[in-house]
């Protein structure tokens, strides 16, 4: 006898031992006990599907545009150290 099934929508990507990897936004019919656990952990939400209605295809989540690699800041060239002042000759020094 088949277990009653609940349709869930993943709120984010996660992996489950029996279900495998579920992408964020993906809808899937799963056993009621697993659905309750996933909903309780905040990983999924329940989706109401009318009887006789085909399971809706999951809508792919829009991919964020890739951001350009940050350019390394140019390193300032080392400044030459100022020359030490020459010792001034002191009057009366022998």
Tab-separated table of N, CA and C in Angstrom:
chain	number	residue	atom	x	y	z
A	1	UNK	N	0.849	-1.186	0.000
A	1	UNK	CA	0.000	0.000	0.000
A	1	UNK	C	0.890	1.244	0.000
A	2	UNK	N	0.606	2.182	-0.878
A	2	UNK	CA	1.413	3.396	-0.995
A	2	UNK	C	1.092	4.356	0.144
A	3	UNK	N	2.132	5.011	0.623
A	3	UNK	CA	1.946	6.005	1.681
A	3	UNK	C	1.289	7.243	1.083
A	4	UNK	N	0.450	7.922	1.870
A	4	UNK	CA	-0.101	9.190	1.384
A	4	UNK	C	1.045	10.157	1.096
A	5	UNK	N	0.867	10.959	0.055
A	5	UNK	CA	1.944	11.857	-0.351
A	5	UNK	C	1.485	13.311	-0.264
A	6	UNK	N	2.428	14.156	0.075
A	6	UNK	CA	2.214	15.593	0.164
A	6	UNK	C	3.161	16.263	-0.817
A	7	UNK	N	2.676	17.279	-1.513
A	7	UNK	CA	3.546	18.023	-2.418
A	7	UNK	C	4.159	19.179	-1.644
A	8	UNK	N	5.479	19.278	-1.747
A	8	UNK	CA	6.203	20.350	-1.066
A	8	UNK	C	6.959	21.188	-2.092
A	9	UNK	N	7.313	22.396	-1.690
A	9	UNK	CA	8.194	23.263	-2.486
A	9	UNK	C	9.389	23.582	-1.597
A	10	UNK	N	10.578	23.288	-2.103
A	10	UNK	CA	11.799	23.551	-1.342
A	10	UNK	C	12.025	25.056	-1.238
A	11	UNK	N	12.337	25.520	-0.038
A	11	UNK	CA	12.610	26.935	0.167
A	11	UNK	C	14.057	27.275	-0.159
A	12	UNK	N	14.906	26.250	-0.123
A	12	UNK	CA	16.306	26.401	-0.519
A	12	UNK	C	16.834	25.036	-0.891
A	13	UNK	N	18.013	24.963	-1.451
A	13	UNK	CA	18.574	23.677	-1.857
A	13	UNK	C	18.963	22.877	-0.615
A	14	UNK	N	18.647	21.581	-0.641
A	14	UNK	CA	19.064	20.691	0.444
A	14	UNK	C	19.170	19.280	-0.099
A	15	UNK	N	19.815	18.424	0.660
A	15	UNK	CA	19.926	17.010	0.297
A	15	UNK	C	19.217	16.188	1.355
A	16	UNK	N	18.565	15.125	0.918
A	16	UNK	CA	17.858	14.223	1.817
A	16	UNK	C	18.291	12.808	1.481
A	17	UNK	N	18.432	11.987	2.500
A	17	UNK	CA	18.925	10.624	2.319
A	17	UNK	C	18.112	9.852	1.280
A	18	UNK	N	16.781	9.946	1.341
A	18	UNK	CA	15.927	9.185	0.421
A	18	UNK	C	15.550	9.978	-0.832
A	19	UNK	N	15.440	11.292	-0.715
A	19	UNK	CA	14.967	12.111	-1.836
A	19	UNK	C	16.089	12.593	-2.744
A	20	UNK	N	17.308	12.602	-2.250
A	20	UNK	CA	18.427	13.128	-3.036
A	20	UNK	C	18.497	14.640	-2.896
A	21	UNK	N	19.102	15.294	-3.871
A	21	UNK	CA	19.257	16.748	-3.830
A	21	UNK	C	18.006	17.413	-4.382
A	22	UNK	N	17.486	18.362	-3.623
A	22	UNK	CA	16.303	19.125	-4.014
A	22	UNK	C	16.750	20.571	-4.188
A	23	UNK	N	16.475	21.145	-5.354
A	23	UNK	CA	16.848	22.533	-5.623
A	23	UNK	C	15.835	23.482	-5.001
A	24	UNK	N	16.281	24.685	-4.657
A	24	UNK	CA	15.391	25.710	-4.130
A	24	UNK	C	14.289	26.016	-5.130
A	25	UNK	N	13.042	26.042	-4.704
A	25	UNK	CA	11.907	26.316	-5.581
A	25	UNK	C	11.328	25.082	-6.248
A	26	UNK	N	12.023	23.952	-6.154
A	26	UNK	CA	11.546	22.718	-6.789
A	26	UNK	C	10.356	22.167	-6.010
A	27	UNK	N	9.351	21.664	-6.735
A	27	UNK	CA	8.186	21.032	-6.118
A	27	UNK	C	8.288	19.536	-6.321
A	28	UNK	N	7.915	18.787	-5.272
A	28	UNK	CA	8.043	17.337	-5.340
A	28	UNK	C	7.015	16.710	-4.408
A	29	UNK	N	6.425	15.591	-4.852
A	29	UNK	CA	5.510	14.825	-4.008
A	29	UNK	C	6.353	13.867	-3.174
A	30	UNK	N	6.200	13.953	-1.856
A	30	UNK	CA	6.989	13.128	-0.939
A	30	UNK	C	6.048	12.500	0.084
A	31	UNK	N	6.480	11.424	0.764
A	31	UNK	CA	5.642	10.839	1.813
A	31	UNK	C	5.320	11.877	2.895
A	32	UNK	N	4.123	11.754	3.475
A	32	UNK	CA	3.653	12.723	4.467
A	32	UNK	C	4.632	12.923	5.620
A	33	UNK	N	5.209	11.824	6.142
A	33	UNK	CA	6.093	11.964	7.305
A	33	UNK	C	7.353	12.760	6.954
A	34	UNK	N	7.883	12.554	5.762
A	34	UNK	CA	9.064	13.311	5.329
A	34	UNK	C	8.679	14.768	5.097
A	35	UNK	N	7.504	15.001	4.494
A	35	UNK	CA	7.044	16.368	4.247
A	35	UNK	C	6.924	17.133	5.558
A	36	UNK	N	6.332	16.507	6.565
A	36	UNK	CA	6.160	17.174	7.859
A	36	UNK	C	7.507	17.529	8.475
A	37	UNK	N	8.473	16.626	8.364
A	37	UNK	CA	9.802	16.885	8.926
A	37	UNK	C	10.480	18.048	8.196
A	38	UNK	N	10.418	18.050	6.868
A	38	UNK	CA	11.064	19.114	6.092
A	38	UNK	C	10.406	20.466	6.346
A	39	UNK	N	9.085	20.471	6.461
A	39	UNK	CA	8.363	21.711	6.750
A	39	UNK	C	8.729	22.197	8.149
A	40	UNK	N	8.797	21.274	9.098
A	40	UNK	CA	9.148	21.626	10.474
A	40	UNK	C	10.551	22.209	10.601
A	41	UNK	N	11.467	21.768	9.745
A	41	UNK	CA	12.843	22.282	9.783
A	41	UNK	C	12.999	23.574	8.983
A	42	UNK	N	11.923	24.018	8.329
A	42	UNK	CA	11.994	25.251	7.553
A	42	UNK	C	12.676	25.087	6.206
A	43	UNK	N	12.763	23.844	5.713
A	43	UNK	CA	13.394	23.602	4.421
A	43	UNK	C	12.389	23.610	3.273
A	44	UNK	N	11.102	23.436	3.592
A	44	UNK	CA	10.091	23.329	2.537
A	44	UNK	C	8.774	23.903	3.038
A	45	UNK	N	7.865	24.127	2.076
A	45	UNK	CA	6.506	24.547	2.406
A	45	UNK	C	5.537	23.643	1.660
A	46	UNK	N	4.344	23.482	2.212
A	46	UNK	CA	3.326	22.632	1.605
A	46	UNK	C	2.725	23.343	0.397
A	47	UNK	N	2.485	22.583	-0.680
A	47	UNK	CA	1.857	23.113	-1.892
A	47	UNK	C	0.538	22.377	-2.055
A	48	UNK	N	-0.537	23.133	-2.198
A	48	UNK	CA	-1.850	22.525	-2.390
A	48	UNK	C	-2.029	22.193	-3.864
A	49	UNK	N	-2.275	20.922	-4.174
A	49	UNK	CA	-2.511	20.470	-5.543
A	49	UNK	C	-3.899	19.855	-5.565
A	50	UNK	N	-4.773	20.357	-6.462
A	50	UNK	CA	-6.132	19.831	-6.559
A	50	UNK	C	-6.093	18.396	-7.073
A	51	UNK	N	-7.024	17.555	-6.588
A	51	UNK	CA	-7.085	16.166	-7.047
A	51	UNK	C	-7.306	16.133	-8.554
A	52	UNK	N	-6.603	15.238	-9.219
A	52	UNK	CA	-6.738	15.092	-10.653
A	52	UNK	C	-5.912	16.098	-11.442
A	53	UNK	N	-5.343	17.067	-10.748
A	53	UNK	CA	-4.516	18.054	-11.438
A	53	UNK	C	-3.099	17.499	-11.549
A	54	UNK	N	-2.522	17.682	-12.697
A	54	UNK	CA	-1.156	17.201	-12.899
A	54	UNK	C	-0.208	17.986	-12.005
A	55	UNK	N	0.834	17.305	-11.572
A	55	UNK	CA	1.844	17.963	-10.740
A	55	UNK	C	2.482	19.093	-11.552
A	56	UNK	N	2.493	20.306	-11.032
A	56	UNK	CA	3.094	21.399	-11.798
A	56	UNK	C	4.600	21.207	-11.940
A	57	UNK	N	5.093	21.633	-13.087
A	57	UNK	CA	6.537	21.559	-13.308
A	57	UNK	C	7.208	22.604	-12.425
A	58	UNK	N	8.322	22.259	-11.829
A	58	UNK	CA	9.002	23.253	-10.987
A	58	UNK	C	9.517	24.419	-11.824
A	59	UNK	N	9.342	25.601	-11.290
A	59	UNK	CA	9.842	26.788	-11.975
A	59	UNK	C	11.303	26.973	-11.593
A	60	UNK	N	12.180	27.041	-12.577
A	60	UNK	CA	13.590	27.222	-12.226
A	60	UNK	C	13.802	28.577	-11.578
A	61	UNK	N	14.637	28.579	-10.566
A	61	UNK	CA	14.939	29.810	-9.866
A	61	UNK	C	15.861	30.651	-10.745
A	62	UNK	N	15.604	31.950	-10.862
A	62	UNK	CA	16.486	32.760	-11.706
A	62	UNK	C	17.907	32.750	-11.150
A	63	UNK	N	18.850	32.587	-12.054
A	63	UNK	CA	20.253	32.555	-11.645
A	63	UNK	C	20.752	33.988	-11.494
A	64	UNK	N	21.456	34.275	-10.404
A	64	UNK	CA	21.997	35.632	-10.261
A	64	UNK	C	23.089	35.873	-11.300
A	65	UNK	N	23.179	37.117	-11.748
A	65	UNK	CA	24.201	37.443	-12.740
A	65	UNK	C	25.569	37.311	-12.090
A	66	UNK	N	26.518	36.720	-12.812
A	66	UNK	CA	27.854	36.595	-12.219
A	66	UNK	C	28.464	37.971	-12.007
A	67	UNK	N	29.078	38.128	-10.856
A	67	UNK	CA	29.696	39.403	-10.551
A	67	UNK	C	31.149	39.361	-10.990
A	68	UNK	N	31.654	40.487	-11.489
A	68	UNK	CA	33.043	40.489	-11.958
A	68	UNK	C	34.000	40.247	-10.800
A	69	UNK	N	35.124	39.636	-11.151
A	69	UNK	CA	36.150	39.380	-10.146
A	69	UNK	C	36.670	40.719	-9.632
A	70	UNK	N	36.846	40.849	-8.327
A	70	UNK	CA	37.397	42.111	-7.824
A	70	UNK	C	38.847	42.260	-8.275
A	71	UNK	N	39.177	43.450	-8.722
A	71	UNK	CA	40.539	43.718	-9.175
A	71	UNK	C	41.416	43.970	-7.955
A	72	UNK	N	42.614	43.380	-7.936
A	72	UNK	CA	43.491	43.637	-6.787
A	72	UNK	C	43.919	45.099	-6.780
A	73	UNK	N	43.996	45.651	-5.581
A	73	UNK	CA	44.404	47.042	-5.474
A	73	UNK	C	45.885	47.145	-5.800
A	74	UNK	N	46.260	48.162	-6.571
A	74	UNK	CA	47.682	48.298	-6.891
A	74	UNK	C	48.471	48.618	-5.627
A	75	UNK	N	49.601	47.976	-5.504
A	75	UNK	CA	50.458	48.211	-4.347
A	75	UNK	C	51.289	49.463	-4.611
A	76	UNK	N	51.357	50.370	-3.638
A	76	UNK	CA	52.181	51.564	-3.852
A	76	UNK	C	53.652	51.166	-3.921
A	77	UNK	N	54.389	51.872	-4.789
A	77	UNK	CA	55.810	51.571	-4.901
A	77	UNK	C	56.495	52.034	-3.625
A	78	UNK	N	57.463	51.249	-3.146
A	78	UNK	CA	58.144	51.669	-1.909
A	78	UNK	C	58.914	52.968	-2.145
A	79	UNK	N	58.791	53.858	-1.198
A	79	UNK	CA	59.484	55.138	-1.283
A	79	UNK	C	60.903	54.950	-0.749
A	80	UNK	N	61.888	55.538	-1.426
A	80	UNK	CA	63.251	55.429	-0.882
A	80	UNK	C	63.325	56.163	0.443
A	81	UNK	N	64.061	55.577	1.361
A	81	UNK	CA	64.182	56.206	2.674
A	81	UNK	C	65.030	57.463	2.536
A	82	UNK	N	64.659	58.509	3.244
A	82	UNK	CA	65.468	59.725	3.154
A	82	UNK	C	66.855	59.458	3.734
A	83	UNK	N	67.835	60.052	3.098
A	83	UNK	CA	69.213	59.861	3.566
A	83	UNK	C	69.353	60.476	4.948
A	84	UNK	N	70.106	59.806	5.783
A	84	UNK	CA	70.329	60.324	7.134
A	84	UNK	C	71.164	61.598	7.030
A	85	UNK	N	70.823	62.593	7.816
A	85	UNK	CA	71.613	63.828	7.741
A	85	UNK	C	73.049	63.553	8.173
A	86	UNK	N	73.965	64.191	7.469
A	86	UNK	CA	75.376	64.014	7.806
A	86	UNK	C	75.639	64.700	9.131
A	87	UNK	N	76.507	64.090	9.864
A	87	UNK	CA	76.852	64.681	11.159
A	87	UNK	C	77.540	66.013	10.920
A	88	UNK	N	77.015	67.007	11.518
A	88	UNK	CA	77.608	68.336	11.366
A	88	UNK	C	78.851	68.417	12.241
A	89	UNK	N	79.834	69.031	11.697
A	89	UNK	CA	81.048	69.161	12.503
A	89	UNK	C	80.782	70.187	13.588
A	90	UNK	N	81.208	69.835	14.750
A	90	UNK	CA	80.979	70.743	15.864
A	90	UNK	C	82.243	71.553	16.107
A	91	UNK	N	82.000	72.751	16.411
A	91	UNK	CA	83.146	73.603	16.707
A	91	UNK	C	83.754	73.164	18.026
A	92	UNK	N	84.993	73.121	18.020
A	92	UNK	CA	85.693	72.780	19.243
A	92	UNK	C	85.847	71.295	19.429
A	93	UNK	N	85.398	70.489	18.482
A	93	UNK	CA	85.576	69.048	18.616
A	93	UNK	C	86.991	68.709	18.205
A	94	UNK	N	87.638	67.871	18.953
A	94	UNK	CA	89.016	67.521	18.639
A	94	UNK	C	89.107	66.134	18.145
